[in-house]
C-alpha cells in the first residue's frame, strides 16, 4: 500500500471515532447525500431513461479509467535473493514486504474473516453497499461531520490499484545504458531513499462529485469482473494489496511476519481472524509498535474477537468455533516477529547495487526502487557453504594477529574464468557496531578504499611490459635515489622496507622481493599516465580517479586507495591469461511471473583483454615464483600451495603493506581458476604494530589467511568448482614469448665476462643486446679501478669488473638522479663502506649523501658475479719515523717515534685518522692568538705602573 493510501485510510478511521459537532454542515451533508442517492439510484429507477439522469451519469463518468483496472497491475512485491544453487535464501529486498498469493491458496477462514470485518455484502453487492451508504449518511448527519465511510472492498481495490497504475504511467523508462563495472565504488553521493513515494491523487478528493465517480467506477469494475470468479479476482487483489502492519503488505507477508509461516493453509481460525482485523488500523493494532516501547497484543486481540463476533453473526462459524478461537491467547498463537531476511548482508547489498545497474541497462524506470518492488527472484554467484569457510578463516586470522593491533579483515574470492564472486566477506563481524576499529556494517570489500601498498607493483610492471618499456630482465641499481630537488627536504627519496640497498637487481627480483627503490625506477620508465590508464583497463579504478590523487612516482607503491574487490578483479586477469571477466554477483534474474529476464551466459558483462596472453605470462612467471621456495627464499616456503596429491601448485601471489602500517593485504590466484584478495587492518585507520620482529607485515597475517582459505577452496568439492578439486594446472608458454639467457646481474645477453646466467621469458623483439658493461679494467683488493692511472693505490691487477654506472648511464631514459645514485653506491662498495651511517629515519631530511643504508646482496646471492668497477680512494696511514736524525732511531723503541703521514703502501689497508688527531691541531692553533693577546695585555699593565 502506498503511503498516501495509508494516510487516507487512517484519516477515515480517525473520523469514524471523532465527534465534531457542526449542525449546519451536517444538514448540508444530509441534503446533498440524500439528493444524490435519491435522484441517481431511486429516481433513476423510477424515471428510467430520463434525460437528466443520463446527463448526470455522462458528466460524472467522463474521464474514468478502464474498469479492468486490476488487469496488468504490478503490485510492489518483495525481491528474493538466493545463493548459486537457488535454494538458500540470502536476503529479501522491499519497500513493501509483499509476496503475492493466488486465491486458490487462501483458506476460506481468511476470506470469510476479511468479508465479515470489511465488507459484509461483498459477495452480493455491485461494488456499492447501499445500506452502509445510508448508515454512514445518518452517522455523518448526527455528528455534523464526515465521521464514517462506506467503502467496499471493491472501492478500496480501485483506490490502491488506480494509485499504482497512476504512478507507473508517470514514470517513463529512461534511455538504456550499458552495464558497467563500478570502478570507483563509494565515491558518488548517496542517492535519495528509493522507497520514498510521492503523494498520489487517484480519486483522492472527498467531495460529493468524487464519491459519485468512485461509486460509478465501483459498479463498472464489478460488471467487468462478473460472477463468482470476478469476485474472487477482486478479493485476491485486495488480500495482496492491503497493509497489515509489521512491515507486511498482503496476507502472505503478514502470515510470515506475525506467525512465521508463508503457508496460509496452516493458519488457525484465531490467527486468520487476528490478521483480518489488522487492516482497519494497522499501526494502532500492531503489537510491535511503537518500536521504542511496544504496546503489546491487547488491542489486536480485542479486534480479533470483534472479527470473530462478526463471523459468527454472518454464519461463517459456529458458536463453538467462535468460543474456542476467542479463548486462544497471544502466546498460544505462536507469534514470530520476522520482518527481514538478511543472511549475508555485505554480499546481499552488493547484489542489490549490481541488479539496479542491470535493470537500468534494461530500461527499467527507477531501477533502485524496482529492485525493492519488482518481485524479482535473483540467483547469485555465492557458494554459501564456501562463504561460511571464508568467514571462519577471516575471524580466525584476525584473532591470531589481534596482538598486532589488527581487529578487522575482509576477503573476496573470484572465479577468474567467469568473474563470479563465490565468497565475499566485507568485515570480520557485520553486527559489531561498537568497536570503531571494526565498524562491522561498513563493507570494506565493496565500498572501502584502502591503499594496496606493494600489491600495486604488478600493475606497474605489467604496464611497462605491455608498453615495451621494460622486460623481466631490465636492470636496476637498487640504491637510494633522490628525485626532484637537490635539497633533500624538498625531494622524494624512497627506501626499501628492509632499509637496505641491494645493488644490481633485475626487474624480476625487484617485483618478486617487493623492492621499493627499483619499483619507483620502473614507474619512472613507464610513466604514471600509462600505468593509470592500464589500471583502469584492469578494473582497478578509473584513470581520472587515480591521477586526481596526484600520486606521482608513489603510484607503484600503492599510495592511491582502491577497492579490494577491484584489486582482486585485476589479479584475476593474470589468472585468465590477460582476459578480464568483470566481477559479478548475479547468475540469473526472473521476474514476478518466473520469466528469465537476465542470464549471465547471454546477458552478462562482456570480457575484455587488457593484456595479451604473452604479456600476462611475463607477470605470472614472476608472481608464480613467490610461491616457490627455490625462487623466493623469503616467503616462498609459507606461500606454496599443494594439490590433493601433495604436488606444489603454480599459484601466483603478491603482498602489500602500506608505509604507515595502516593496511596490509595479499592477492593470489591459481592459473585459470580462483583468485582471492584479502585485507587486514582497522576501519578507524589505527596503525598496526610495526615493531621490529613483532610487527605485522602482509607476508604474515594476510599471507596465512590467503593460503589457508585457498587450500580449502581449491582442494575440496564445492558448487563453484563442479564438486571436484581444482586440477593442478600451469600456463604453457604462449605464442609471442621467447626464452633467452641473460647475465644474472646485468640482464643483458651473455658474454664470457658476465659470469652466471639465467633463462628469462621475453616478448618477441625485446631480448636485450649483448652485455657491454662487464669490461677489462685494472683493479685492487678485489675491487676494480676504472683505469691504470687511477688514484686507488694498492697492488694493481688486471681483470673484468661490472660497470654498474655505465649500465645506468647508457640508458638514455634514466635521469641524472639515477646515475648519481649508481655512482654513490659503486663508490661506497668498492671502498668497503657497506655499513649504515646515520639515522635512516632522517634520510628524507639529510639525504643519501649523509645517511647511508646497509649494502647487502639479495638473499641467496653471495655477490654480484664480478667485481664492481669503481675508484678506490687514497686514505692517509700513520707510519712511524724516528725523532732523531741518525741510525736506526727508534728501532725497538716505539715510544721514541713520532708518527707522520705518508702515502699508503701497496696492499696495506689504510686506517682513518682518530677523532683526537682530527681535532687536536685546530684546538692547539686556536690558542696562539689568545696567548698573544694575554702577553700584550700584561705589557700594557706594566707600563701603567
PDB file of C-alpha atoms in Angstrom, residues 20 175 327 358 388 430-431 437 445 754 846 928:
ATOM      1  CA  UNK A  20     -17.010  17.286  15.951  1.00  0.00           C
ATOM      2  CA  UNK A 175      17.422   5.882 -22.154  1.00  0.00           C
ATOM      3  CA  UNK A 327     -10.062 -18.269  24.093  1.00  0.00           C
ATOM      4  CA  UNK A 358      21.340  -4.290 -14.750  1.00  0.00           C
ATOM      5  CA  UNK A 388      30.958 -19.931   5.768  1.00  0.00           C
ATOM      6  CA  UNK A 430      28.806  -7.322  10.444  1.00  0.00           C
ATOM      7  CA  UNK A 431      26.989  -6.922  13.743  1.00  0.00           C
ATOM      8  CA  UNK A 437      38.191  -0.428  14.723  1.00  0.00           C
ATOM      9  CA  UNK A 445      35.340  -5.340   0.292  1.00  0.00           C
ATOM     10  CA  UNK A 754      79.448 -11.613 -17.070  1.00  0.00           C
ATOM     11  CA  UNK A 846      69.693  14.877   5.351  1.00  0.00           C
ATOM     12  CA  UNK A 928      98.044  31.093  19.697  1.00  0.00           C
TER      13      UNK A 928
END
